[in-house]
PDB file of C-alpha atoms in Angstrom:
ATOM      1  CA  MET A 754      10.328  -6.439  11.872  1.00  0.00           C
ATOM      2  CA  LYS A 755      12.064  -5.126   8.732  1.00  0.00           C
ATOM      3  CA  THR A 756      10.405  -7.561   6.370  1.00  0.00           C
ATOM      4  CA  PRO A 757       6.798  -7.059   7.485  1.00  0.00           C
ATOM      5  CA  ALA A 758       7.375  -3.342   7.437  1.00  0.00           C
ATOM      6  CA  LEU A 759       8.709  -3.253   4.148  1.00  0.00           C
ATOM      7  CA  SER A 760       5.446  -5.212   2.801  1.00  0.00           C
ATOM      8  CA  CYS A 761       3.310  -2.608   4.500  1.00  0.00           C
ATOM      9  CA  ILE A 762       5.090   0.190   2.815  1.00  0.00           C
ATOM     10  CA  ALA A 763       4.909  -1.329  -0.593  1.00  0.00           C
ATOM     11  CA  LEU A 764       1.245  -2.220  -0.205  1.00  0.00           C
ATOM     12  CA  LEU A 765       0.287   1.176   1.014  1.00  0.00           C
ATOM     13  CA  LEU A 766       2.051   2.673  -1.858  1.00  0.00           C
ATOM     14  CA  THR A 767       0.117   0.732  -4.321  1.00  0.00           C
ATOM     15  CA  ALA A 768      -3.173   0.594  -2.603  1.00  0.00           C
ATOM     16  CA  THR A 769      -6.192   2.807  -3.521  1.00  0.00           C
ATOM     17  CA  PHE A 770      -8.441   4.605  -1.119  1.00  0.00           C
ATOM     18  CA  ALA A 771     -12.086   5.453  -1.961  1.00  0.00           C
ATOM     19  CA  SER A 772     -15.084   7.465  -0.801  1.00  0.00           C
ATOM     20  CA  ALA A 773     -17.047   4.296  -0.600  1.00  0.00           C
ATOM     21  CA  ASP A 774     -16.218   1.331   1.497  1.00  0.00           C
ATOM     22  CA  TRP A 775     -14.110  -1.373   0.017  1.00  0.00           C
ATOM     23  CA  VAL A 776     -12.654  -4.623   1.168  1.00  0.00           C
ATOM     24  CA  MET A 777      -9.557  -5.981  -0.888  1.00  0.00           C
ATOM     25  CA  VAL A 778      -7.655  -9.149  -0.451  1.00  0.00           C
ATOM     26  CA  GLN A 779      -4.230  -9.767  -1.841  1.00  0.00           C
ATOM     27  CA  LYS A 780      -1.840 -12.480  -1.883  1.00  0.00           C
ATOM     28  CA  VAL A 781       1.774 -11.185  -1.006  1.00  0.00           C
ATOM     29  CA  ASP A 782       5.070 -12.657  -1.052  1.00  0.00           C
ATOM     30  CA  THR A 783       7.909 -10.773   0.582  1.00  0.00           C
ATOM     31  CA  ALA A 784      11.338 -12.347   0.135  1.00  0.00           C
ATOM     32  CA  GLY A 785       9.917 -15.593  -0.120  1.00  0.00           C
ATOM     33  CA  GLN A 786       7.530 -15.374   2.828  1.00  0.00           C
ATOM     34  CA  PRO A 787       3.903 -15.555   1.706  1.00  0.00           C
ATOM     35  CA  SER A 788       0.940 -13.925   3.385  1.00  0.00           C
ATOM     36  CA  GLU A 789      -2.624 -12.780   2.816  1.00  0.00           C
ATOM     37  CA  VAL A 790      -3.248  -9.220   3.055  1.00  0.00           C
ATOM     38  CA  THR A 791      -6.726  -7.682   3.790  1.00  0.00           C
ATOM     39  CA  THR A 792      -7.255  -3.845   3.076  1.00  0.00           C
ATOM     40  CA  LYS A 793     -10.417  -2.170   4.604  1.00  0.00           C
ATOM     41  CA  ILE A 794     -11.257   1.171   3.206  1.00  0.00           C
ATOM     42  CA  LYS A 795     -13.706   3.600   4.823  1.00  0.00           C
ATOM     43  CA  GLY A 796     -13.750   7.309   3.310  1.00  0.00           C
ATOM     44  CA  GLU A 797     -10.430   8.666   4.032  1.00  0.00           C
ATOM     45  CA  GLN A 798      -9.249   5.872   6.233  1.00  0.00           C
ATOM     46  CA  ALA A 799      -7.661   2.554   5.498  1.00  0.00           C
ATOM     47  CA  ARG A 800      -6.652  -0.434   7.535  1.00  0.00           C
ATOM     48  CA  VAL A 801      -4.181  -3.149   6.225  1.00  0.00           C
ATOM     49  CA  ASP A 802      -3.978  -6.373   7.951  1.00  0.00           C
ATOM     50  CA  MET A 803      -1.042  -8.544   7.085  1.00  0.00           C
ATOM     51  CA  GLY A 804      -2.105 -11.935   8.239  1.00  0.00           C
ATOM     52  CA  GLU A 805      -2.517 -11.990  12.139  1.00  0.00           C
ATOM     53  CA  LYS A 806       0.712 -10.390  13.057  1.00  0.00           C
ATOM     54  CA  MET A 807       0.669  -6.935  11.924  1.00  0.00           C
ATOM     55  CA  THR A 808      -1.777  -4.047  11.131  1.00  0.00           C
ATOM     56  CA  VAL A 809      -1.383  -0.596   9.599  1.00  0.00           C
ATOM     57  CA  ILE A 810      -4.036   2.017  10.068  1.00  0.00           C
ATOM     58  CA  VAL A 811      -3.914   5.211   8.095  1.00  0.00           C
ATOM     59  CA  GLY A 812      -5.847   8.431   8.563  1.00  0.00           C
ATOM     60  CA  ALA A 813      -5.542  12.115   8.748  1.00  0.00           C
ATOM     61  CA  GLU A 814      -3.855  11.814  12.046  1.00  0.00           C
ATOM     62  CA  GLY A 815      -1.059   9.836  10.414  1.00  0.00           C
ATOM     63  CA  ILE A 816      -0.151   6.119  10.550  1.00  0.00           C
ATOM     64  CA  THR A 817      -0.513   3.655  13.549  1.00  0.00           C
ATOM     65  CA  MET A 818       1.360   0.185  13.289  1.00  0.00           C
ATOM     66  CA  LEU A 819      -0.001  -2.504  15.466  1.00  0.00           C
ATOM     67  CA  MET A 820       2.162  -5.695  16.305  1.00  0.00           C
ATOM     68  CA  HIS A 821      -0.418  -8.003  17.621  1.00  0.00           C
ATOM     69  CA  GLU A 822       1.871 -10.834  19.009  1.00  0.00           C
ATOM     70  CA  GLN A 823       3.787  -8.129  21.382  1.00  0.00           C
ATOM     71  CA  LYS A 824       0.548  -6.176  21.732  1.00  0.00           C
ATOM     72  CA  MET A 825       2.517  -3.159  20.728  1.00  0.00           C
ATOM     73  CA  LEU A 826       1.798  -0.028  18.608  1.00  0.00           C
ATOM     74  CA  MET A 827       3.820   2.653  17.064  1.00  0.00           C
ATOM     75  CA  LYS A 828       2.456   6.060  15.645  1.00  0.00           C
ATOM     76  CA  MET A 829       3.801   8.425  13.073  1.00  0.00           C
ATOM     77  CA  ASP A 830       2.097  11.736  13.019  1.00  0.00           C
ATOM     78  CA  PRO A 831       1.972  14.068   9.961  1.00  0.00           C
ATOM     79  CA  ALA A 832       4.977  16.048  11.203  1.00  0.00           C
ATOM     80  CA  ALA A 833       7.002  12.799  11.162  1.00  0.00           C
ATOM     81  CA  LEU A 834       5.561  11.956   7.832  1.00  0.00           C
ATOM     82  CA  LYS A 835       6.637  15.226   6.473  1.00  0.00           C
ATOM     83  CA  SER A 836      10.181  14.764   7.658  1.00  0.00           C
ATOM     84  CA  ALA A 837      10.325  11.349   5.955  1.00  0.00           C
ATOM     85  CA  ALA A 838       9.061  12.883   2.769  1.00  0.00           C
ATOM     86  CA  GLY A 839      11.892  15.269   2.685  1.00  0.00           C
ATOM     87  CA  MET A 840      14.370  12.507   3.480  1.00  0.00           C
ATOM     88  CA  ALA A 841      12.917  10.122   0.800  1.00  0.00           C
ATOM     89  CA  GLY A 842      13.099  13.015  -1.641  1.00  0.00           C
ATOM     90  CA  LYS A 843      16.744  13.723  -1.161  1.00  0.00           C
ATOM     91  CA  MET A 844      17.585   9.938  -1.240  1.00  0.00           C
ATOM     92  CA  ALA A 845      15.684   9.764  -4.616  1.00  0.00           C
ATOM     93  CA  GLY A 846      17.915  12.476  -5.945  1.00  0.00           C
ATOM     94  CA  GLY A 847      15.383  14.325  -8.104  1.00  0.00           C
ATOM     95  CA  PRO A 848      11.968  14.163  -9.656  1.00  0.00           C
ATOM     96  CA  VAL A 849      10.339  10.663  -9.634  1.00  0.00           C
ATOM     97  CA  ALA A 850       9.875   9.072 -13.073  1.00  0.00           C
ATOM     98  CA  LYS A 851       6.547   8.135 -14.251  1.00  0.00           C
ATOM     99  CA  PRO A 852       5.572   4.285 -15.016  1.00  0.00           C
ATOM    100  CA  VAL A 853       6.252   3.436 -18.615  1.00  0.00           C
ATOM    101  CA  ALA A 854       3.715   1.228 -20.607  1.00  0.00           C
ATOM    102  CA  THR A 855       5.573  -1.615 -22.325  1.00  0.00           C
ATOM    103  CA  GLY A 856       2.852  -2.676 -24.738  1.00  0.00           C
ATOM    104  CA  GLN A 857       2.812  -6.215 -23.364  1.00  0.00           C
ATOM    105  CA  LYS A 858      -0.426  -7.528 -22.410  1.00  0.00           C
ATOM    106  CA  GLU A 859      -1.264 -10.480 -20.058  1.00  0.00           C
ATOM    107  CA  LYS A 860      -4.300 -12.079 -18.525  1.00  0.00           C
ATOM    108  CA  VAL A 861      -4.240 -12.013 -14.652  1.00  0.00           C
ATOM    109  CA  GLY A 862      -6.928 -13.897 -13.153  1.00  0.00           C
ATOM    110  CA  GLU A 863     -10.227 -12.557 -14.762  1.00  0.00           C
ATOM    111  CA  TRP A 864      -8.593  -9.248 -15.954  1.00  0.00           C
ATOM    112  CA  GLU A 865      -6.955  -8.385 -19.327  1.00  0.00           C
ATOM    113  CA  THR A 866      -3.984  -6.252 -18.204  1.00  0.00           C
ATOM    114  CA  GLU A 867      -1.177  -4.006 -19.643  1.00  0.00           C
ATOM    115  CA  ILE A 868       2.278  -4.349 -18.280  1.00  0.00           C
ATOM    116  CA  TYR A 869       4.045  -1.117 -17.012  1.00  0.00           C
ATOM    117  CA  THR A 870       7.661  -0.748 -15.737  1.00  0.00           C
ATOM    118  CA  TRP A 871       9.024   1.798 -13.321  1.00  0.00           C
ATOM    119  CA  GLU A 872      12.331   2.631 -11.690  1.00  0.00           C
ATOM    120  CA  SER A 873      13.891   4.967  -9.297  1.00  0.00           C
ATOM    121  CA  SER A 874      17.275   5.225  -7.532  1.00  0.00           C
ATOM    122  CA  MET A 875      15.845   3.397  -4.560  1.00  0.00           C
ATOM    123  CA  ALA A 876      13.361   0.881  -6.091  1.00  0.00           C
ATOM    124  CA  LYS A 877      12.103  -0.818  -9.401  1.00  0.00           C
ATOM    125  CA  GLY A 878       9.004  -2.613 -10.381  1.00  0.00           C
ATOM    126  CA  ARG A 879       6.498  -4.089 -12.978  1.00  0.00           C
ATOM    127  CA  PHE A 880       2.909  -3.507 -12.618  1.00  0.00           C
ATOM    128  CA  TRP A 881      -0.125  -5.284 -14.354  1.00  0.00           C
ATOM    129  CA  VAL A 882      -2.934  -2.733 -14.880  1.00  0.00           C
ATOM    130  CA  ALA A 883      -6.564  -3.630 -15.675  1.00  0.00           C
ATOM    131  CA  LYS A 884      -8.142  -0.667 -17.553  1.00  0.00           C
ATOM    132  CA  ASN A 885     -11.544  -1.909 -17.276  1.00  0.00           C
ATOM    133  CA  PHE A 886     -11.680  -2.540 -13.619  1.00  0.00           C
ATOM    134  CA  PRO A 887     -14.845  -0.947 -12.172  1.00  0.00           C
ATOM    135  CA  GLY A 888     -14.521   2.032  -9.990  1.00  0.00           C
ATOM    136  CA  TYR A 889     -10.754   2.427 -10.643  1.00  0.00           C
ATOM    137  CA  LYS A 890     -11.126   6.106 -11.319  1.00  0.00           C
ATOM    138  CA  GLU A 891     -12.832   6.855  -8.186  1.00  0.00           C
ATOM    139  CA  LEU A 892     -10.234   4.672  -6.130  1.00  0.00           C
ATOM    140  CA  SER A 893      -7.325   6.550  -7.799  1.00  0.00           C
ATOM    141  CA  ALA A 894      -8.712  10.008  -7.274  1.00  0.00           C
ATOM    142  CA  ALA A 895      -9.487   9.270  -3.688  1.00  0.00           C
ATOM    143  CA  ASN A 896      -5.797   7.848  -3.123  1.00  0.00           C
ATOM    144  CA  ASP A 897      -4.517  11.379  -3.923  1.00  0.00           C
ATOM    145  CA  LYS A 898      -6.267  12.668  -0.909  1.00  0.00           C
ATOM    146  CA  LEU A 899      -4.386  10.306   1.358  1.00  0.00           C
ATOM    147  CA  GLY A 900      -1.219  11.049  -0.633  1.00  0.00           C
ATOM    148  CA  LYS A 901      -0.589  13.914   1.739  1.00  0.00           C
ATOM    149  CA  VAL A 902      -0.291  11.398   4.582  1.00  0.00           C
ATOM    150  CA  VAL A 903       1.167   8.332   2.993  1.00  0.00           C
ATOM    151  CA  GLY A 904       1.941   8.916  -0.691  1.00  0.00           C
ATOM    152  CA  GLY A 905       3.679  12.329   0.028  1.00  0.00           C
ATOM    153  CA  ALA A 906       6.118  10.735   2.389  1.00  0.00           C
ATOM    154  CA  MET A 907       7.004   7.635   0.105  1.00  0.00           C
ATOM    155  CA  SER A 908       6.365   9.105  -3.424  1.00  0.00           C
ATOM    156  CA  SER A 909       9.869   8.344  -4.395  1.00  0.00           C
ATOM    157  CA  LEU A 910       9.688   4.686  -3.590  1.00  0.00           C
ATOM    158  CA  SER A 911       6.791   3.807  -5.840  1.00  0.00           C
ATOM    159  CA  PRO A 912       4.379   5.257  -8.452  1.00  0.00           C
ATOM    160  CA  GLN A 913       1.064   6.342  -7.098  1.00  0.00           C
ATOM    161  CA  ALA A 914      -2.332   4.935  -8.238  1.00  0.00           C
ATOM    162  CA  SER A 915      -3.201   8.030 -10.363  1.00  0.00           C
ATOM    163  CA  ASP A 916      -0.060   7.305 -12.550  1.00  0.00           C
ATOM    164  CA  PHE A 917      -1.923   4.456 -13.972  1.00  0.00           C
ATOM    165  CA  ASP A 918      -5.061   4.528 -16.213  1.00  0.00           C
ATOM    166  CA  GLY A 919      -6.411   1.530 -14.644  1.00  0.00           C
ATOM    167  CA  MET A 920      -6.150  -0.774 -11.415  1.00  0.00           C
ATOM    168  CA  VAL A 921      -2.903  -2.461 -10.447  1.00  0.00           C
ATOM    169  CA  VAL A 922      -4.002  -6.089  -9.990  1.00  0.00           C
ATOM    170  CA  LYS A 923      -0.496  -7.366  -9.773  1.00  0.00           C
ATOM    171  CA  SER A 924       2.962  -5.872  -8.962  1.00  0.00           C
ATOM    172  CA  GLU A 925       6.519  -7.049  -8.459  1.00  0.00           C
ATOM    173  CA  MET A 926       8.824  -4.644  -6.691  1.00  0.00           C
ATOM    174  CA  THR A 927      12.390  -4.729  -5.589  1.00  0.00           C
ATOM    175  CA  MET A 928      12.924  -2.119  -2.718  1.00  0.00           C
ATOM    176  CA  MET A 929      15.850  -1.988  -0.564  1.00  0.00           C
ATOM    177  CA  GLY A 930      17.198  -5.373  -1.780  1.00  0.00           C
ATOM    178  CA  LYS A 931      13.885  -6.924  -1.014  1.00  0.00           C
ATOM    179  CA  ASN A 932      11.373  -8.506  -3.549  1.00  0.00           C
ATOM    180  CA  VAL A 933       7.658  -8.058  -2.863  1.00  0.00           C
ATOM    181  CA  VAL A 934       5.120  -9.575  -5.232  1.00  0.00           C
ATOM    182  CA  SER A 935       1.520  -8.913  -4.569  1.00  0.00           C
ATOM    183  CA  LEU A 936      -1.732 -10.281  -6.456  1.00  0.00           C
ATOM    184  CA  LEU A 937      -5.307  -8.915  -6.129  1.00  0.00           C
ATOM    185  CA  VAL A 938      -7.607 -11.743  -5.103  1.00  0.00           C
ATOM    186  CA  SER A 939     -10.831  -9.746  -4.729  1.00  0.00           C
ATOM    187  CA  ALA A 940     -11.962  -6.216  -4.457  1.00  0.00           C
ATOM    188  CA  LYS A 941     -15.609  -5.596  -3.127  1.00  0.00           C
ATOM    189  CA  GLU A 942     -17.609  -2.618  -2.215  1.00  0.00           C
ATOM    190  CA  GLN A 943     -19.078  -3.395   1.096  1.00  0.00           C
ATOM    191  CA  ASP A 944     -19.873  -1.720   4.552  1.00  0.00           C
ATOM    192  CA  VAL A 945     -16.791  -1.487   6.865  1.00  0.00           C
ATOM    193  CA  ASP A 946     -17.169  -0.883  10.638  1.00  0.00           C
ATOM    194  CA  ALA A 947     -15.707   2.486  11.885  1.00  0.00           C
ATOM    195  CA  LYS A 948     -14.311   0.638  14.912  1.00  0.00           C
ATOM    196  CA  ASP A 949     -11.851  -1.162  12.626  1.00  0.00           C
ATOM    197  CA  PHE A 950      -9.952   2.015  12.552  1.00  0.00           C
ATOM    198  CA  VAL A 951      -9.561   2.414  16.364  1.00  0.00           C
ATOM    199  CA  PRO A 952      -6.586   0.712  17.960  1.00  0.00           C
ATOM    200  CA  PRO A 953      -7.417  -2.060  20.300  1.00  0.00           C
ATOM    201  CA  ALA A 954      -7.299  -1.547  24.042  1.00  0.00           C
ATOM    202  CA  GLY A 955      -4.443  -2.984  26.076  1.00  0.00           C
ATOM    203  CA  TYR A 956      -1.557  -2.439  23.475  1.00  0.00           C
ATOM    204  CA  ASN A 957       1.397  -0.466  24.852  1.00  0.00           C
ATOM    205  CA  GLU A 958       2.828   2.412  22.690  1.00  0.00           C
ATOM    206  CA  MET A 959       6.465   2.165  21.498  1.00  0.00           C
ATOM    207  CA  LYS A 960       8.378   5.251  20.473  1.00  0.00           C
ATOM    208  CA  MET A 961       8.915   5.285  16.681  1.00  0.00           C
ATOM    209  CA  PRO A 962      12.526   5.161  16.134  1.00  0.00           C
ATOM    210  CA  ALA A 963      14.102   8.433  15.162  1.00  0.00           C
ATOM    211  CA  LEU A 964      14.710   8.995  11.518  1.00  0.00           C
ATOM    212  CA  PRO A 965      18.459   9.219  10.377  1.00  0.00           C
ATOM    213  CA  LYS A 966      19.959  12.660   9.846  1.00  0.00           C
TER     214      LYS A 966
END
């Protein structure tokens, strides 16, 4: 479960959340394991489907991870996330650096991008940023609202959306010895059903493992 969980964390860190409804599709390669990831956004809720095996639902009540093959779910409430934030901050060993523009430019799909680099004591990465991406300012501002739930706990593992003056359409990250590459395929503003953020019936809840001291 470690590899899919790592992908979920990396994607949530670089995802954006908006007041409008959005659906984003990404191609993701985690340590040589390719998958297609769909992110559905409605207000201050987000759902990330990693293929057919795992889903992460994010909202004001915390994070719910769904493991579909086992029909199991795990929940992390705001208190647990706050504890994770403190632990991540200590492991990072100080303030998190901001991404740095390299001055290099490259076309990714239909987007002209500028490449940024970023590094902390726990992770490092490169980010391809499209500065003319429609709606990126709204997406980044809304992401900060959910930052109290997700970004606050994991801010030392990745830069936040608001650290970039554009949309991250491609990223390459190395985190805890694993390489995660993501590429944005599409991002469309469209209606998302509120039922998508309700865990399905018939799933057994598994207790979230205790965080290390």
